Tab-separated table of C-alpha atoms and ligand atoms in Angstrom:
chain	number	residue	atom	x	y	z
A	1	UNK	CA	-22.091	9.920	1.270
A	2	UNK	CA	-19.041	12.117	0.966
A	3	UNK	CA	-16.413	10.519	-1.233
A	4	UNK	CA	-12.739	11.128	-1.665
A	5	UNK	CA	-11.633	13.764	-4.155
A	6	UNK	CA	-10.983	12.374	-7.643
A	7	UNK	CA	-7.344	11.461	-8.073
A	8	UNK	CA	-6.673	11.013	-4.356
A	9	UNK	CA	-6.341	7.658	-2.651
A	10	UNK	CA	-6.838	6.023	0.720
A	11	UNK	CA	-3.919	3.758	1.466
A	12	UNK	CA	-5.232	1.121	3.824
A	13	UNK	CA	-3.542	-1.512	5.949
A	14	UNK	CA	-1.935	-3.863	5.220
A	15	UNK	CA	-0.750	-2.074	2.030
A	16	UNK	CA	0.270	0.946	4.096
A	17	UNK	CA	2.930	-1.311	5.625
A	18	UNK	CA	4.637	-1.451	2.234
A	19	UNK	CA	4.790	2.346	2.203
A	20	UNK	CA	6.196	2.531	5.711
A	21	UNK	CA	8.841	-0.068	4.922
A	22	UNK	CA	9.817	1.614	1.626
A	23	UNK	CA	10.231	4.894	3.502
A	24	UNK	CA	12.232	3.215	6.264
A	25	UNK	CA	14.633	1.763	3.695
A	26	UNK	CA	14.844	5.182	1.983
A	27	UNK	CA	15.793	6.905	5.236
A	28	UNK	CA	18.381	4.242	5.971
A	29	UNK	CA	20.040	4.352	2.559
A	30	UNK	CA	19.883	8.125	2.173
A	31	UNK	CA	21.280	8.853	5.614
A	32	UNK	CA	24.043	6.334	4.945
A	33	UNK	CA	25.133	8.454	1.992
A	34	UNK	CA	24.920	11.612	4.120
A	35	UNK	CA	21.460	12.883	3.156
A	36	UNK	CA	19.317	14.355	5.932
A	37	UNK	CA	15.640	14.985	5.580
A	38	UNK	CA	14.290	18.451	4.853
A	39	UNK	CA	10.589	18.953	5.609
A	40	UNK	CA	9.004	21.586	3.465
A	41	UNK	CA	5.577	23.191	3.183
A	42	UNK	CA	3.038	21.739	0.790
A	43	UNK	CA	1.980	25.286	-0.060
A	44	UNK	CA	4.247	27.711	-1.865
A	45	UNK	CA	3.861	30.976	-3.729
A	46	UNK	CA	2.680	30.153	-7.262
A	47	UNK	CA	5.510	32.182	-8.732
A	48	UNK	CA	8.078	29.728	-7.363
A	49	UNK	CA	6.870	26.983	-9.712
A	50	UNK	CA	6.273	29.303	-12.645
A	51	UNK	CA	9.878	30.452	-12.440
A	52	UNK	CA	11.507	27.088	-11.739
A	53	UNK	CA	9.461	24.348	-13.411
A	54	UNK	CA	8.718	26.721	-16.320
A	55	UNK	CA	5.677	28.511	-17.662
A	56	UNK	CA	5.264	26.369	-20.775
A	57	UNK	CA	5.538	22.995	-19.090
A	58	UNK	CA	2.439	20.823	-18.743
A	59	UNK	CA	2.848	21.014	-14.987
A	60	UNK	CA	2.600	24.802	-14.793
A	61	UNK	CA	0.271	25.426	-17.724
A	62	UNK	CA	-2.305	22.707	-17.007
A	63	UNK	CA	-1.723	20.755	-13.845
A	64	UNK	CA	-1.258	22.989	-10.838
A	65	UNK	CA	-3.687	23.338	-7.962
A	66	UNK	CA	-3.531	27.105	-7.737
A	67	UNK	CA	-5.867	29.291	-5.723
A	68	UNK	CA	-6.038	32.672	-4.062
A	69	UNK	CA	-5.921	32.628	-0.272
A	70	UNK	CA	-8.160	34.858	1.828
A	71	UNK	CA	-5.886	37.825	1.256
A	72	UNK	CA	-5.776	37.246	-2.499
A	73	UNK	CA	-2.231	35.825	-2.660
A	74	UNK	CA	-1.750	33.187	-5.346
A	75	UNK	CA	-0.698	29.916	-3.722
A	76	UNK	CA	-0.048	26.506	-5.245
A	77	UNK	CA	-0.028	23.002	-3.778
A	78	UNK	CA	3.464	21.830	-4.648
A	79	UNK	CA	3.587	19.753	-7.853
A	80	UNK	CA	7.191	18.654	-7.139
A	81	UNK	CA	9.890	19.025	-4.508
A	82	UNK	CA	12.983	20.520	-6.129
A	83	UNK	CA	11.654	24.085	-6.402
A	84	UNK	CA	10.824	24.151	-2.687
A	85	UNK	CA	14.279	22.788	-1.822
A	86	UNK	CA	15.887	25.546	-3.916
A	87	UNK	CA	13.710	28.195	-2.267
A	88	UNK	CA	14.537	26.862	1.208
A	89	UNK	CA	18.250	26.687	0.345
A	90	UNK	CA	18.244	30.400	-0.484
A	91	UNK	CA	15.880	31.516	2.267
A	92	UNK	CA	17.714	29.651	5.050
A	93	UNK	CA	21.202	30.556	3.868
A	94	UNK	CA	22.176	26.900	3.382
A	95	UNK	CA	24.978	28.169	1.155
A	96	UNK	CA	26.749	29.193	4.396
A	97	UNK	CA	26.939	25.579	5.560
A	98	UNK	CA	29.795	23.273	4.586
A	99	UNK	CA	29.222	22.318	0.955
A	100	UNK	CA	27.838	20.260	-0.579
A	101	UNK	CA	24.463	20.154	1.139
A	102	UNK	CA	22.756	16.772	0.888
A	103	UNK	CA	18.994	16.728	1.444
A	104	UNK	CA	16.245	14.142	1.160
A	105	UNK	CA	12.487	14.514	1.279
A	106	UNK	CA	9.321	12.558	0.914
A	107	UNK	CA	5.673	13.408	0.873
A	108	UNK	CA	2.664	14.332	-1.188
A	109	UNK	CA	2.746	16.339	-4.419
A	110	UNK	CA	-0.261	17.540	-6.409
A	111	UNK	CA	-0.868	17.630	-10.148
A	112	UNK	CA	-4.204	17.950	-11.859
A	113	UNK	CA	-3.662	15.104	-14.322
A	114	UNK	CA	-5.932	12.736	-16.198
A	115	UNK	CA	-6.423	9.755	-13.914
A	116	UNK	CA	-5.043	6.374	-14.944
A	117	UNK	CA	-3.053	3.564	-13.387
A	118	UNK	CA	0.017	5.050	-11.735
A	119	UNK	CA	-1.139	8.622	-12.343
A	120	UNK	CA	-2.862	10.379	-9.480
A	121	UNK	CA	-3.673	13.944	-8.547
A	122	UNK	CA	-2.173	13.521	-5.123
A	123	UNK	CA	0.887	11.291	-5.230
A	124	UNK	CA	4.016	10.906	-3.154
A	125	UNK	CA	7.622	11.440	-4.103
A	126	UNK	CA	10.787	10.247	-2.420
A	127	UNK	CA	13.746	12.334	-3.490
A	128	UNK	CA	17.215	13.623	-2.796
A	129	UNK	CA	19.032	16.772	-3.843
A	130	UNK	CA	22.798	17.306	-3.784
A	131	UNK	CA	23.518	21.034	-3.810
A	132	UNK	CA	26.878	22.738	-4.156
A	133	UNK	CA	28.767	20.408	-6.511
A	134	UNK	CA	29.100	20.642	-10.268
A	135	UNK	CA	31.221	17.552	-10.838
A	136	UNK	CA	30.310	14.420	-12.748
A	137	UNK	CA	31.022	12.647	-9.446
A	138	UNK	CA	27.990	14.344	-7.894
A	139	UNK	CA	25.716	13.034	-10.659
A	140	UNK	CA	27.268	9.607	-10.280
A	141	UNK	CA	26.629	9.783	-6.546
A	142	UNK	CA	22.904	10.496	-6.856
A	143	UNK	CA	22.566	7.629	-9.315
A	144	UNK	CA	24.474	5.331	-6.948
A	145	UNK	CA	22.123	6.335	-4.121
A	146	UNK	CA	19.156	5.636	-6.400
A	147	UNK	CA	20.547	2.285	-7.485
A	148	UNK	CA	21.409	1.259	-3.917
A	149	UNK	CA	17.919	2.140	-2.713
A	150	UNK	CA	16.198	0.230	-5.521
A	151	UNK	CA	18.495	-2.768	-4.993
A	152	UNK	CA	17.724	-2.784	-1.253
A	153	UNK	CA	14.057	-3.106	-2.171
A	154	UNK	CA	14.969	-6.126	-4.286
A	155	UNK	CA	14.566	-4.616	-7.757
A	156	UNK	CA	16.738	-6.115	-10.449
A	157	UNK	CA	14.794	-5.308	-13.608
A	158	UNK	CA	14.548	-1.524	-13.581
A	159	UNK	CA	16.195	0.409	-16.378
A	160	UNK	CA	17.983	3.743	-15.954
A	161	UNK	CA	17.880	5.846	-19.123
A	162	UNK	CA	20.045	8.919	-19.460
A	163	UNK	CA	20.593	11.838	-21.797
A	164	UNK	CA	22.749	14.911	-22.186
A	165	UNK	CA	20.748	18.142	-22.516
A	166	UNK	CA	23.833	20.340	-22.757
A	167	UNK	CA	24.060	23.793	-21.230
A	168	UNK	CA	21.553	26.626	-21.704
A	169	UNK	CA	24.141	28.208	-24.063
A	170	UNK	CA	23.849	25.145	-26.330
A	171	UNK	CA	20.074	25.477	-26.456
A	172	UNK	CA	19.655	28.126	-29.194
A	173	UNK	CA	21.897	26.113	-31.532
A	174	UNK	CA	19.935	22.947	-30.833
A	175	UNK	CA	16.584	24.674	-31.186
A	176	UNK	CA	17.543	26.283	-34.506
A	177	UNK	CA	18.468	22.846	-35.833
A	178	UNK	CA	15.321	21.253	-34.439
A	179	UNK	CA	13.107	23.917	-35.993
A	180	UNK	CA	14.873	23.600	-39.338
A	181	UNK	CA	14.250	19.846	-39.301
A	182	UNK	CA	10.614	20.206	-38.242
A	183	UNK	CA	9.676	23.150	-40.473
A	184	UNK	CA	8.437	20.965	-43.364
A	185	UNK	CA	6.086	19.252	-40.880
A	186	UNK	CA	5.072	22.271	-38.855
A	187	UNK	CA	1.421	21.938	-39.875
A	188	UNK	CA	1.307	18.332	-38.657
A	189	UNK	CA	2.290	19.247	-35.107
A	190	UNK	CA	-0.454	19.386	-32.490
A	191	UNK	CA	-1.884	22.725	-31.361
A	192	UNK	CA	0.163	22.692	-28.154
A	193	UNK	CA	3.371	22.093	-30.082
A	194	UNK	CA	2.623	24.883	-32.531
A	195	UNK	CA	2.353	27.160	-29.516
A	196	UNK	CA	5.529	25.653	-28.029
A	197	UNK	CA	7.279	26.420	-31.339
A	198	UNK	CA	7.342	30.059	-30.275
A	199	UNK	CA	7.371	29.856	-26.509
A	200	UNK	CA	9.616	26.902	-25.678
A	201	UNK	CA	10.499	24.595	-28.592
A	202	UNK	CA	12.407	22.133	-26.388
A	203	UNK	CA	9.037	21.099	-24.948
A	204	UNK	CA	8.045	19.718	-28.374
A	205	UNK	CA	10.366	16.818	-27.570
A	206	UNK	CA	8.270	16.109	-24.519
A	207	UNK	CA	4.896	16.000	-26.318
A	208	UNK	CA	2.768	12.905	-25.733
A	209	UNK	CA	0.801	13.145	-29.028
A	210	UNK	CA	1.662	10.205	-31.297
A	211	UNK	CA	2.285	12.193	-34.507
A	212	UNK	CA	4.501	14.718	-32.692
A	213	UNK	CA	6.482	11.834	-31.240
A	214	UNK	CA	6.973	10.320	-34.703
A	215	UNK	CA	8.191	13.614	-36.118
A	216	UNK	CA	10.555	14.199	-33.230
A	217	UNK	CA	11.992	10.692	-33.532
A	218	UNK	CA	13.667	11.670	-36.806
A	219	UNK	CA	15.378	14.821	-35.523
A	220	UNK	CA	19.012	15.204	-34.487
A	221	UNK	CA	19.515	14.257	-30.811
A	222	UNK	CA	20.383	17.128	-28.508
A	223	UNK	CA	23.501	15.312	-27.237
A	224	UNK	CA	25.016	15.689	-30.723
A	225	UNK	CA	25.075	19.469	-30.572
A	226	UNK	CA	26.223	20.135	-27.002
A	227	UNK	CA	29.496	21.842	-26.040
A	228	UNK	CA	32.658	19.817	-25.428
A	229	UNK	CA	32.451	20.474	-21.670
A	230	UNK	CA	28.886	19.280	-21.446
A	231	UNK	CA	29.733	16.219	-23.533
A	232	UNK	CA	32.741	15.391	-21.350
A	233	UNK	CA	30.626	15.820	-18.219
A	234	UNK	CA	27.916	13.325	-19.147
A	235	UNK	CA	30.422	10.924	-20.716
A	236	UNK	CA	32.235	10.928	-17.368
A	237	UNK	CA	28.955	10.179	-15.578
A	238	UNK	CA	28.398	7.215	-17.865
A	239	UNK	CA	31.952	5.974	-17.427
A	240	UNK	CA	31.669	6.191	-13.640
A	241	UNK	CA	28.442	4.224	-13.651
A	242	UNK	CA	30.014	1.577	-15.888
A	243	UNK	CA	32.847	1.240	-13.388
A	244	UNK	CA	30.293	0.768	-10.615
A	245	UNK	CA	28.444	-1.772	-12.764
A	246	UNK	CA	25.252	0.246	-12.754
A	247	UNK	CA	23.609	-0.336	-16.123
A	248	UNK	CA	22.315	2.756	-17.930
A	249	UNK	CA	20.984	3.191	-21.433
A	250	UNK	CA	21.245	6.353	-23.526
A	251	UNK	CA	17.877	7.846	-24.439
A	252	UNK	CA	18.733	10.430	-27.118
A	253	UNK	CA	15.351	12.158	-27.015
A	254	UNK	CA	14.774	12.254	-23.293
A	255	UNK	CA	14.200	15.874	-22.239
A	256	UNK	CA	12.039	15.592	-19.084
A	257	UNK	CA	8.960	17.700	-18.455
A	258	UNK	CA	10.585	20.444	-16.384
A	259	UNK	CA	12.624	23.430	-17.590
A	260	UNK	CA	15.415	23.681	-15.006
A	261	UNK	CA	17.540	20.782	-16.248
A	262	UNK	CA	20.877	20.951	-18.025
A	263	UNK	CA	23.520	18.354	-18.947
A	264	UNK	CA	22.633	15.110	-17.160
A	265	UNK	CA	18.996	14.006	-17.175
A	266	UNK	CA	17.736	10.541	-16.385
A	267	UNK	CA	14.650	8.443	-15.723
A	268	UNK	CA	13.942	4.979	-14.404
A	269	UNK	CA	11.434	2.788	-16.168
A	270	UNK	CA	10.002	-0.584	-15.218
A	271	UNK	CA	9.336	-3.358	-17.732
A	272	UNK	CA	6.104	-3.985	-15.808
A	273	UNK	CA	4.745	-0.454	-16.141
A	274	UNK	CA	6.182	0.345	-19.558
A	275	UNK	CA	8.143	3.341	-20.784
A	276	UNK	CA	5.290	5.808	-20.335
A	277	UNK	CA	5.012	5.276	-16.623
A	278	UNK	CA	8.279	6.540	-15.266
A	279	UNK	CA	9.228	5.477	-11.728
A	280	UNK	CA	11.838	8.141	-11.151
A	281	UNK	CA	13.107	11.282	-12.824
A	282	UNK	CA	16.059	13.481	-12.146
A	283	UNK	CA	19.031	15.396	-13.371
A	284	UNK	CA	21.283	18.391	-13.005
A	285	UNK	CA	20.012	21.930	-12.452
A	286	UNK	CA	22.983	24.256	-11.996
A	287	UNK	CA	21.098	27.469	-12.786
A	288	UNK	CA	17.938	27.048	-10.736
A	289	UNK	CA	19.133	28.623	-7.505
A	290	UNK	CA	20.669	31.637	-9.244
A	291	UNK	CA	17.553	31.992	-11.427
A	292	UNK	CA	15.524	32.217	-8.219
A	293	UNK	CA	17.741	34.987	-6.884
A	294	UNK	CA	20.349	32.962	-4.986
A	295	UNK	CA	24.016	32.595	-5.779
A	296	UNK	CA	25.494	30.176	-8.332
A	297	UNK	CA	24.901	26.765	-6.775
A	298	UNK	CA	25.285	23.732	-8.981
A	299	UNK	CA	22.936	20.907	-8.039
A	300	UNK	CA	21.618	17.517	-9.020
A	301	UNK	CA	18.992	15.093	-7.713
A	302	UNK	CA	16.056	12.836	-8.375
A	303	UNK	CA	12.531	12.054	-7.242
A	304	UNK	CA	10.874	8.658	-7.235
A	305	UNK	CA	7.110	8.308	-7.595
A	306	UNK	CA	6.310	6.280	-4.482
A	307	UNK	CA	2.828	5.228	-5.663
A	308	UNK	CA	4.312	3.683	-8.801
A	309	UNK	CA	7.219	2.182	-6.907
A	310	UNK	CA	4.862	0.428	-4.491
A	311	UNK	CA	2.803	-0.924	-7.402
A	312	UNK	CA	5.794	-2.775	-8.841
A	313	UNK	CA	7.594	-3.823	-5.650
A	314	UNK	CA	9.322	-7.187	-5.997
A	315	UNK	CA	7.356	-10.143	-4.664
A	316	UNK	CA	10.086	-11.014	-2.154
A	317	UNK	CA	9.818	-7.567	-0.543
A	318	UNK	CA	6.026	-7.681	-0.507
A	319	UNK	CA	5.992	-11.061	1.146
A	320	UNK	CA	8.545	-10.116	3.775
A	321	UNK	CA	6.489	-7.068	4.755
A	322	UNK	CA	2.944	-8.384	4.397
A	323	UNK	CA	3.484	-11.871	5.790
A	324	UNK	CA	5.010	-10.651	9.020
A	325	UNK	CA	4.008	-13.151	11.695
A	326	UNK	CA	1.389	-12.008	14.168
A	327	UNK	CA	0.603	-13.512	17.550
A	328	UNK	CA	-2.648	-12.669	19.285
A	329	UNK	CA	-3.145	-12.342	23.013
A	330	UNK	CA	-6.502	-13.606	24.276
A	331	UNK	CA	-7.365	-12.610	27.840
A	332	UNK	CA	-10.174	-14.923	28.910
A	333	UNK	CA	-12.389	-14.486	31.950
A	334	UNK	CA	-12.832	-11.728	34.508
A	335	UNK	CA	-9.979	-9.338	35.352
A	336	UNK	CA	-7.523	-10.713	32.808
A	337	UNK	CA	-7.510	-7.717	30.452
A	338	UNK	CA	-4.615	-5.870	32.094
A	339	UNK	CA	-2.599	-9.083	32.447
A	340	UNK	CA	-3.251	-9.726	28.750
A	341	UNK	CA	-1.897	-6.322	27.826
A	342	UNK	CA	1.138	-6.950	30.025
A	343	UNK	CA	1.789	-10.074	27.927
A	344	UNK	CA	1.333	-8.056	24.736
A	345	UNK	CA	3.796	-5.483	26.024
A	346	UNK	CA	6.399	-8.133	26.802
A	347	UNK	CA	6.009	-9.570	23.285
A	348	UNK	CA	6.234	-6.145	21.662
A	349	UNK	CA	9.426	-5.500	23.666
A	350	UNK	CA	10.797	-8.666	22.088
A	351	UNK	CA	9.978	-7.265	18.615
A	352	UNK	CA	6.908	-9.444	18.077
A	353	UNK	CA	3.679	-8.047	16.701
A	354	UNK	CA	1.066	-9.150	19.263
A	355	UNK	CA	-2.334	-7.454	19.164
A	356	UNK	CA	-4.575	-8.159	22.154
A	357	UNK	CA	-8.242	-9.139	22.106
A	358	UNK	CA	-10.117	-6.243	23.729
A	359	UNK	CA	-13.710	-6.670	22.608
A	360	UNK	CA	-14.629	-9.233	25.286
A	361	UNK	CA	-14.784	-12.301	23.043
A	362	UNK	CA	-15.045	-15.837	24.394
A	363	UNK	CA	-12.117	-18.222	23.858
A	364	UNK	CA	-13.857	-19.802	20.888
A	365	UNK	CA	-14.654	-16.463	19.250
A	366	UNK	CA	-11.163	-15.204	20.067
A	367	UNK	CA	-9.565	-18.150	18.296
A	368	UNK	CA	-11.831	-17.568	15.318
A	369	UNK	CA	-10.681	-13.941	15.195
A	370	UNK	CA	-7.057	-15.121	15.423
A	371	UNK	CA	-7.683	-17.368	12.418
A	372	UNK	CA	-9.232	-14.552	10.429
A	373	UNK	CA	-6.288	-12.242	10.896
A	374	UNK	CA	-3.870	-15.069	10.078
A	375	UNK	CA	-2.242	-15.248	13.500
A	376	UNK	CA	0.608	-17.730	13.867
A	377	UNK	CA	-0.101	-18.350	17.547
A	378	UNK	CA	-2.377	-17.284	20.366
A	379	UNK	CA	-1.341	-16.595	23.928
A	380	UNK	CA	-4.344	-17.420	26.042
A	381	UNK	CA	-4.301	-15.564	29.327
A	382	UNK	CA	-6.875	-17.340	31.523
A	383	UNK	CA	-7.677	-16.946	35.196
A	384	UNK	CA	-6.477	-20.401	36.237
A	385	UNK	CA	-3.116	-20.082	34.479
A	386	UNK	CA	-2.668	-16.523	35.708
A	387	UNK	CA	-2.944	-17.752	39.280
A	388	UNK	CA	0.151	-19.849	38.477
A	389	UNK	CA	1.830	-16.917	36.673
A	390	UNK	CA	1.518	-18.761	33.402
A	391	UNK	CA	-0.365	-18.612	30.104
A	392	UNK	CA	-1.191	-21.061	27.354
A	393	UNK	CA	0.617	-20.645	24.062
A	394	UNK	CA	-1.334	-22.216	21.245
A	395	UNK	CA	0.469	-22.956	17.993
A	396	UNK	CA	-2.319	-22.266	15.503
A	397	UNK	CA	-0.582	-23.913	12.573
A	398	UNK	CA	0.178	-27.182	14.322
A	399	UNK	CA	-2.853	-27.153	16.608
A	400	UNK	CA	-0.699	-27.853	19.670
A	401	UNK	CA	-0.565	-25.940	22.912
A	402	UNK	CA	1.558	-25.685	26.015
A	403	UNK	CA	1.471	-23.960	29.386
A	404	UNK	CA	4.353	-21.480	29.638
A	405	UNK	CA	5.540	-19.299	32.561
A	406	UNK	CA	4.605	-15.658	31.853
A	407	UNK	CA	8.211	-14.499	31.979
A	408	UNK	CA	9.169	-17.140	29.428
A	409	UNK	CA	6.351	-16.382	26.973
A	410	UNK	CA	8.312	-13.926	24.773
A	411	UNK	CA	11.236	-16.305	24.355
A	412	UNK	CA	8.935	-19.267	23.753
A	413	UNK	CA	6.925	-17.394	21.096
A	414	UNK	CA	10.071	-16.040	19.443
A	415	UNK	CA	11.403	-19.607	19.116
A	416	UNK	CA	8.082	-20.792	17.717
A	417	UNK	CA	8.175	-18.084	15.026
A	418	UNK	CA	11.849	-18.709	14.298
A	419	UNK	CA	11.067	-22.400	13.762
A	420	UNK	CA	9.174	-21.351	10.611
A	421	UNK	CA	12.331	-19.848	9.233
A	422	UNK	CA	10.937	-16.349	9.658
A	423	UNK	CA	11.747	-13.814	12.334
H	501	HAM	P1	9.104	14.407	-12.299
H	501	HAM	O1	9.612	13.514	-13.369
H	501	HAM	O2	8.142	15.437	-12.680
H	501	HAM	O3	10.395	15.073	-11.632
H	501	HAM	O4	8.477	13.530	-11.150
H	501	HAM	C1	9.221	12.489	-10.537
H	501	HAM	C2	8.395	11.240	-10.422
H	501	HAM	O5	7.185	11.494	-9.735
H	501	HAM	C3	7.935	10.669	-11.750
H	501	HAM	O6	8.964	9.913	-12.353
H	501	HAM	C4	6.772	9.783	-11.314
H	501	HAM	O7	7.214	8.542	-10.863
H	501	HAM	C5	6.195	10.559	-10.161
H	501	HAM	N1	4.975	11.237	-10.602
H	501	HAM	C6	4.879	12.395	-11.291
H	501	HAM	N2	3.586	12.696	-11.519
H	501	HAM	C7	2.846	11.707	-10.980
H	501	HAM	C8	1.443	11.443	-10.873
H	501	HAM	N3	0.533	12.272	-11.362
H	501	HAM	N4	1.054	10.318	-10.233
H	501	HAM	C9	1.956	9.472	-9.709
H	501	HAM	N5	3.293	9.678	-9.772
H	501	HAM	C10	3.736	10.775	-10.397
H	501	HAM	C11	10.350	15.908	-10.572
H	501	HAM	O8	9.368	16.114	-9.926
H	501	HAM	C12	11.708	16.494	-10.220
H	501	HAM	N6	11.531	17.403	-9.089
H	501	HAM	C13	12.711	15.410	-9.924
H	501	HAM	C14	14.053	15.951	-9.556
H	501	HAM	C15	14.583	16.038	-8.314
H	501	HAM	N7	14.945	16.449	-10.388
H	501	HAM	C16	16.016	16.862	-9.715
H	501	HAM	N8	15.791	16.620	-8.464
């Protein structure tokens, strides 16, 4: 028996319907705000992630699926989407288009992580990137898009936490202070953090080890040492969100696990999953495109973990998607199969989900099947009725049935479904 690769998942019906519907809502909301989808390769040159996500991050140092192709080039299965968007922006000359450029994406990402609930090795992200604007308004916009999308799905308990990382120029000052505060405890830091001390001290703030977290909790927050411009920028983001009545909470030690961020960074957490299982992460990355060899293009965006999002979807959304009424079509007797499918087609045209019986079951077995799949009604297409250009519509909840002219079947069934208060 060949089994799926550890950390990957099969998403089966009917759960897959939740994914499709989430993605449909995402496309609708994003395109409403002017974001068009960009479809990018899953494979990129390894160097892209080393240079954008950062060499000392967990993602690059421990979690990438990296391999040499047949010609010995080092390739990596993308662990995130922003680096690929930045690469594509440069490579396709998107800087020549009217600015800003608004892009959305969704699809699988790969990280070799320890498996646990909500943490997979292949997972999906839904994200947007707004490139070519450095204003606070552009950060506010991406958070409004995020909030609108989550509200459309029916969420009302998610928490947006936000921090100000300052500019790269503020970093040395912050890091000097951080090191001074941590020096007395340097020996207590974990091995990774002692290495980070030299290579990339900001990453110490991102360490998951309990003792490191405790030590970091007592240090001066980065937002307290940023430049006046950076402070004004993130304060303006907060003020804008307040005006829009989008609740956010300051998280003074939030740094995010990726190196390209500056100024605004944020995450979304769910009370159901807890603070360690983040639903969405994002922020501003004004230097990424120039660091990758492009021009100066300020940018901001976010990515939602779709697997985690689906796990905590509000009950109302779940029910609406999973309890969609189904009507089965049961062709009974010789030469009724095509007529049955014609009935199915007329129901589908009317927006009704109406799978046909095609395995040759008897009426009794067909009705049993209808019961098993939770059908609301069955349209029985029998020889006698067909001769009169009619079919029998059986209301499976009420146990009643009626002969209905074929051309009137869609309308009749639609009314039957509507009578339940569902359409
Ligand atoms: P990230 O925080 O690394 O940010 O990932 C975004 C989201 O992807 C996380 O909040 C989480 O929900 C989901 N995620 C990450 N790893 C896993 C995993 N192993 N299993 C399941 N879900 C996971 C980024 O990737 C940035 N590119 C976001 C961004 C876009 N920043 C600016 N623009």
